[in-house]
XYZ file of N, CA and C in Angstrom:
438
model
N -31.591 -28.474 0.776
C -32.653 -28.023 1.656
C -34.027 -28.231 1.016
N -34.100 -28.049 -0.278
C -35.390 -28.201 -0.956
C -35.940 -29.625 -0.856
N -35.073 -30.596 -0.637
C -35.518 -31.983 -0.510
C -36.278 -32.235 0.788
N -36.062 -31.392 1.802
C -36.703 -31.617 3.105
C -37.698 -30.530 3.507
N -37.791 -29.455 2.746
C -38.720 -28.379 3.112
C -39.115 -27.578 1.886
N -40.391 -27.230 1.814
C -40.822 -26.402 0.690
C -40.581 -24.917 0.963
N -40.368 -24.564 2.232
C -40.079 -23.186 2.593
C -38.691 -23.123 3.213
N -37.835 -22.326 2.635
C -36.476 -22.167 3.135
C -36.294 -20.710 3.551
N -35.886 -20.521 4.806
C -35.659 -19.173 5.327
C -34.160 -18.939 5.461
N -33.712 -17.825 4.954
C -32.326 -17.426 5.159
C -32.348 -16.482 6.360
N -31.682 -16.891 7.421
C -31.833 -16.165 8.685
C -30.606 -15.359 9.085
N -29.583 -15.356 8.267
C -28.404 -14.557 8.578
C -27.164 -15.102 7.909
N -26.103 -14.325 7.986
C -24.841 -14.702 7.366
C -23.861 -15.301 8.359
N -24.199 -15.249 9.639
C -23.318 -15.744 10.679
C -23.613 -17.209 10.966
N -22.582 -18.045 11.024
C -22.815 -19.453 11.360
C -23.542 -19.578 12.712
N -24.500 -20.455 12.754
C -25.242 -20.680 13.989
C -26.552 -19.931 14.093
N -26.814 -19.009 13.178
C -28.053 -18.238 13.252
C -29.277 -19.136 13.030
N -29.153 -20.122 12.171
C -30.257 -21.059 11.956
C -30.587 -21.805 13.232
N -29.560 -22.257 13.938
C -29.774 -22.957 15.213
C -30.399 -22.015 16.241
N -29.993 -20.754 16.223
C -30.558 -19.776 17.152
C -32.040 -19.556 16.877
N -32.399 -19.406 15.615
C -33.808 -19.218 15.262
C -34.612 -20.464 15.620
N -34.023 -21.632 15.384
C -34.713 -22.870 15.764
C -34.929 -22.926 17.271
N -33.955 -22.496 18.062
C -34.102 -22.475 19.523
C -35.249 -21.550 19.932
N -35.379 -20.418 19.268
C -36.492 -19.496 19.547
C -37.826 -20.162 19.206
N -37.886 -20.801 18.049
C -39.112 -21.471 17.619
C -39.483 -22.595 18.581
N -38.526 -23.413 18.988
C -38.816 -24.522 19.889
C -39.267 -24.024 21.256
N -38.737 -22.907 21.700
C -39.195 -22.302 22.952
C -40.677 -21.928 22.853
N -41.048 -21.350 21.733
C -42.440 -20.976 21.497
C -43.337 -22.212 21.418
N -42.921 -23.208 20.667
C -43.727 -24.423 20.525
C -43.877 -25.143 21.864
N -42.809 -25.200 22.638
C -42.892 -25.815 23.965
C -43.916 -25.131 24.844
N -43.975 -23.814 24.770
C -44.959 -23.057 25.543
C -46.387 -23.310 25.075
N -46.581 -23.358 23.769
C -47.912 -23.635 23.208
C -48.369 -25.034 23.602
N -47.479 -26.008 23.448
C -47.825 -27.376 23.835
C -48.201 -27.434 25.317
N -47.383 -26.844 26.169
C -47.634 -26.912 27.611
C -48.958 -26.281 27.993
N -49.264 -25.135 27.423
C -50.548 -24.488 27.701
C -51.704 -25.352 27.218
N -51.520 -26.021 26.088
C -52.550 -26.912 25.555
C -52.756 -28.105 26.479
N -51.669 -28.680 26.975
C -51.779 -29.819 27.890
C -52.526 -29.423 29.157
N -52.222 -28.249 29.678
C -52.896 -27.777 30.891
C -54.376 -27.495 30.622
N -54.681 -26.903 29.484
C -56.084 -26.645 29.138
C -56.854 -27.955 29.005
N -56.204 -28.963 28.440
C -56.839 -30.278 28.289
C -57.147 -30.888 29.648
N -56.215 -30.791 30.581
C -56.441 -31.335 31.928
C -57.550 -30.570 32.645
N -57.571 -29.259 32.476
C -58.628 -28.442 33.090
C -59.989 -28.807 32.524
N -60.071 -28.929 31.213
C -61.342 -29.307 30.574
C -61.786 -30.688 31.036
N -60.846 -31.625 31.106
C -61.184 -32.983 31.547
C -61.761 -32.958 32.954
N -61.111 -32.254 33.845
C -61.567 -32.190 35.239
C -62.934 -31.527 35.340
N -63.197 -30.552 34.483
C -64.473 -29.833 34.501
C -65.580 -30.590 33.772
N -65.227 -31.678 33.091
C -66.230 -32.470 32.382
C -66.548 -31.999 30.979
N -65.695 -31.154 30.418
C -65.896 -30.686 29.046
C -65.460 -31.794 28.090
N -66.291 -32.182 27.146
C -65.874 -33.198 26.173
C -64.711 -32.695 25.311
N -63.808 -33.599 24.992
C -62.640 -33.241 24.202
C -62.983 -32.642 22.853
N -64.006 -33.167 22.205
C -64.390 -32.649 20.892
C -64.853 -31.200 20.999
N -65.549 -30.869 22.069
C -66.003 -29.489 22.274
C -64.799 -28.566 22.431
N -63.851 -28.959 23.270
C -62.659 -28.130 23.450
C -61.914 -27.962 22.128
N -61.742 -29.060 21.398
C -61.052 -28.994 20.109
C -61.786 -28.056 19.147
N -63.106 -28.202 19.037
C -63.877 -27.371 18.108
C -63.728 -25.888 18.422
N -63.760 -25.552 19.698
C -63.650 -24.144 20.089
C -62.224 -23.636 19.863
N -61.236 -24.367 20.349
C -59.850 -23.914 20.227
C -59.437 -23.804 18.759
N -59.776 -24.807 17.968
C -59.306 -24.829 16.581
C -59.940 -23.755 15.706
N -61.005 -23.132 16.163
C -61.656 -22.072 15.387
C -61.541 -20.711 16.076
N -60.635 -20.614 17.055
C -60.474 -19.352 17.781
C -59.044 -18.844 17.654
N -58.808 -17.692 18.227
C -57.457 -17.127 18.193
C -56.483 -17.941 19.041
N -56.976 -18.807 19.922
C -56.105 -19.677 20.711
C -55.607 -20.869 19.929
N -56.211 -21.139 18.805
C -55.814 -22.288 17.998
C -54.581 -21.998 17.171
N -53.859 -23.037 16.863
C -52.688 -22.972 15.997
C -52.434 -24.389 15.514
N -51.567 -24.538 14.562
C -51.237 -25.891 14.104
C -50.754 -26.725 15.286
N -49.899 -26.158 16.123
C -49.349 -26.898 17.263
C -50.439 -27.261 18.268
N -51.252 -26.288 18.655
C -52.307 -26.554 19.647
C -53.347 -27.513 19.092
N -53.755 -27.316 17.860
C -54.777 -28.174 17.261
C -54.289 -29.618 17.136
N -53.051 -29.789 16.688
C -52.487 -31.134 16.571
C -52.416 -31.795 17.934
N -51.938 -31.065 18.924
C -51.834 -31.619 20.277
C -53.202 -32.052 20.787
N -54.203 -31.207 20.634
C -55.547 -31.559 21.112
C -56.102 -32.779 20.394
N -55.877 -32.869 19.094
C -56.340 -34.055 18.354
C -55.719 -35.335 18.903
N -54.411 -35.292 19.133
C -53.725 -36.476 19.655
C -54.222 -36.811 21.058
N -54.455 -35.791 21.866
C -54.915 -36.005 23.239
C -56.304 -36.626 23.258
N -57.251 -36.046 22.535
C -58.624 -36.556 22.617
C -58.782 -37.905 21.926
N -57.865 -38.228 21.007
C -57.863 -39.551 20.389
C -57.005 -40.534 21.178
N -56.391 -40.062 22.280
C -55.579 -40.883 23.178
C -54.395 -41.518 22.448
N -53.803 -40.748 21.539
C -52.633 -41.204 20.781
C -51.383 -40.600 21.419
N -50.764 -41.348 22.300
C -49.641 -40.824 23.057
C -48.288 -41.419 22.664
N -48.295 -42.401 21.784
C -47.055 -43.063 21.358
C -47.141 -43.325 19.852
N -46.014 -43.178 19.178
C -45.942 -43.537 17.772
C -46.526 -42.536 16.801
N -46.655 -41.275 17.207
C -47.210 -40.263 16.307
C -46.120 -39.492 15.566
N -44.870 -39.831 15.840
C -43.766 -39.168 15.156
C -43.281 -37.902 15.826
N -43.698 -37.668 17.046
C -43.312 -36.450 17.758
C -42.847 -36.819 19.167
N -41.705 -37.494 19.245
C -41.237 -38.034 20.517
C -40.872 -36.960 21.531
N -41.232 -37.231 22.772
C -40.970 -36.294 23.859
C -39.475 -36.048 24.037
N -38.661 -37.033 23.747
C -37.215 -36.857 23.911
C -36.674 -35.777 22.977
N -37.278 -35.614 21.819
C -36.830 -34.573 20.886
C -37.178 -33.186 21.413
N -38.407 -33.002 21.904
C -38.777 -31.696 22.459
C -37.947 -31.387 23.698
N -37.699 -32.390 24.514
C -36.863 -32.206 25.702
C -35.477 -31.720 25.296
N -34.897 -32.348 24.276
C -33.584 -31.941 23.767
C -33.630 -30.509 23.242
N -34.669 -30.201 22.460
C -34.775 -28.871 21.869
C -34.958 -27.788 22.934
N -35.754 -28.074 23.955
C -35.914 -27.097 25.035
C -34.612 -26.930 25.818
N -33.856 -27.999 25.945
C -32.548 -27.904 26.603
C -31.643 -26.951 25.832
N -31.644 -27.067 24.508
C -30.845 -26.173 23.665
C -31.314 -24.725 23.840
N -32.623 -24.505 23.822
C -33.167 -23.151 23.991
C -32.770 -22.558 25.331
N -32.918 -23.341 26.387
C -32.611 -22.836 27.732
C -31.108 -22.625 27.924
N -30.287 -23.477 27.322
C -28.837 -23.274 27.393
C -28.435 -21.978 26.693
N -29.005 -21.735 25.524
C -28.719 -20.490 24.801
C -29.166 -19.281 25.615
N -30.348 -19.361 26.184
C -30.862 -18.251 26.999
C -29.953 -17.986 28.198
N -29.494 -19.041 28.830
C -28.593 -18.889 29.974
C -27.291 -18.211 29.526
N -26.736 -18.650 28.393
C -25.504 -18.045 27.867
C -25.674 -16.558 27.593
N -26.854 -16.189 27.090
C -27.108 -14.797 26.709
C -27.709 -13.962 27.838
N -28.036 -14.599 28.950
C -28.630 -13.874 30.072
C -30.067 -13.475 29.835
N -30.803 -14.298 29.097
C -32.198 -14.000 28.776
C -33.111 -14.924 29.591
N -33.971 -14.376 30.434
C -34.894 -15.237 31.175
C -35.994 -15.770 30.258
N -36.214 -17.067 30.312
C -37.282 -17.699 29.544
C -38.220 -18.393 30.525
N -39.122 -17.639 31.110
C -40.009 -18.162 32.143
C -40.926 -19.258 31.609
N -41.542 -19.025 30.469
C -42.487 -19.992 29.909
C -41.769 -21.246 29.433
N -40.653 -21.090 28.772
C -39.892 -22.255 28.305
C -39.381 -23.080 29.487
N -39.035 -22.428 30.576
C -38.587 -23.146 31.771
C -39.726 -23.968 32.359
N -40.911 -23.378 32.439
C -42.070 -24.128 32.931
C -42.404 -25.281 31.991
N -42.329 -25.031 30.695
C -42.573 -26.092 29.711
C -41.574 -27.224 29.906
N -40.315 -26.879 30.128
C -39.296 -27.902 30.323
C -39.623 -28.788 31.519
N -40.140 -28.203 32.578
C -40.497 -28.999 33.752
C -41.615 -29.981 33.426
N -42.603 -29.548 32.641
C -43.671 -30.457 32.228
C -43.137 -31.562 31.329
N -42.291 -31.201 30.382
C -41.720 -32.216 29.494
C -40.795 -33.156 30.265
N -40.082 -32.632 31.260
C -39.240 -33.505 32.088
C -40.104 -34.518 32.832
N -41.226 -34.080 33.377
C -42.133 -34.998 34.079
C -42.645 -36.068 33.127
N -43.036 -35.659 31.924
C -43.517 -36.617 30.944
C -42.444 -37.597 30.514
N -41.249 -37.089 30.283
C -40.137 -37.942 29.851
C -39.726 -38.911 30.952
N -39.784 -38.467 32.191
C -39.428 -39.328 33.317
C -40.434 -40.465 33.478
N -41.713 -40.118 33.403
C -42.754 -41.128 33.622
C -42.984 -42.010 32.394
N -42.934 -41.417 31.212
C -43.213 -42.130 29.962
C -42.107 -41.858 28.935
N -40.919 -42.415 29.125
C -39.782 -42.076 28.255
C -39.971 -42.431 26.783
N -40.839 -43.355 26.470
C -41.066 -43.739 25.075
C -42.244 -42.993 24.448
N -42.859 -42.090 25.206
C -44.039 -41.392 24.731
C -43.734 -40.254 23.778
N -44.797 -39.739 23.191
C -44.703 -38.555 22.350
C -45.040 -37.326 23.192
N -44.928 -36.149 22.611
C -45.129 -34.909 23.368
C -46.429 -34.896 24.158
N -47.478 -35.405 23.575
C -48.813 -35.331 24.170
C -48.925 -36.138 25.461
N -47.953 -37.010 25.714
C -47.970 -37.861 26.902
C -47.917 -37.018 28.172
N -47.429 -35.797 28.066
C -47.408 -34.890 29.220
C -48.824 -34.719 29.760
N -49.804 -34.722 28.874
C -51.193 -34.588 29.305
C -51.584 -35.727 30.234
N -51.111 -36.930 29.954
C -51.426 -38.069 30.831
C -50.907 -37.829 32.240
N -49.726 -37.242 32.362
C -49.175 -36.928 33.682
C -50.118 -35.968 34.411
N -50.556 -34.935 33.709
C -51.475 -33.965 34.314
C -52.826 -34.603 34.629
N -53.307 -35.452 33.733
C -54.577 -36.141 33.961
C -54.504 -37.048 35.189
N -53.366 -37.688 35.374
C -53.191 -38.534 36.546
C -53.246 -37.706 37.823
N -52.712 -36.509 37.778
C -52.751 -35.616 38.945
C -54.181 -35.201 39.261
N -54.954 -34.824 38.221
C -56.313 -34.314 38.460
C -57.372 -35.405 38.490
N -57.016 -36.599 38.047
C -57.960 -37.714 38.092
C -59.058 -37.659 37.047
N -58.737 -37.165 35.871
C -59.732 -37.095 34.786
C -59.008 -37.168 33.451
N -59.660 -37.747 32.444
C -59.088 -37.862 31.106
C -59.949 -37.127 30.093
N -59.282 -36.471 29.148
C -59.998 -35.792 28.075
C -60.089 -36.723 26.877
N -61.297 -37.049 26.484
C -61.528 -37.937 25.348
C -62.454 -37.261 24.365
N -62.420 -37.762 23.145
C -63.264 -37.209 22.091
C -64.716 -37.304 22.512
C-alpha cells in the first residue's frame, strides 16, 4: 500500500469495508463535481469570467481540491486526457448506488450526479469528468473560459 499512497487508512476488520468507504467517498466526490459543473454553466450563462469564479471558489468555503481541480480543467477547456476519465466516475457511482440500494439508503445527490455523468458519458464517452460541463454548456449556450 505504501507504494501507491502516502496515507493509509485502516477502516475496519471486516472484508469489504475499504470498498464501502470508497463508495461513500465517490458518492461525495460525484456530488461535488456535479455542483461544480452546474455552477460553471450558471457562471458562463451569466457572463462571469472563469478566472473570477475560480478565484472566488478556490478561496472560499465552497472550494475543495475536487471543486478547484474541476474548475481549473473547465476554464482551461481541458476535457480529455487529464487522467480522470468519466467512465471511472460512472463506474464508481454505479458501485455507490448499488450499495445504497442493497442497504436501503437513499442517495439523492449521488443519483442526480449519476444522471449528469451518464449524459456526459453518452455524449462524450472518451472524455474526462469535466466533459459533463460541456453538456451543460451546450444546453445553456455559453462556455466558461479563463
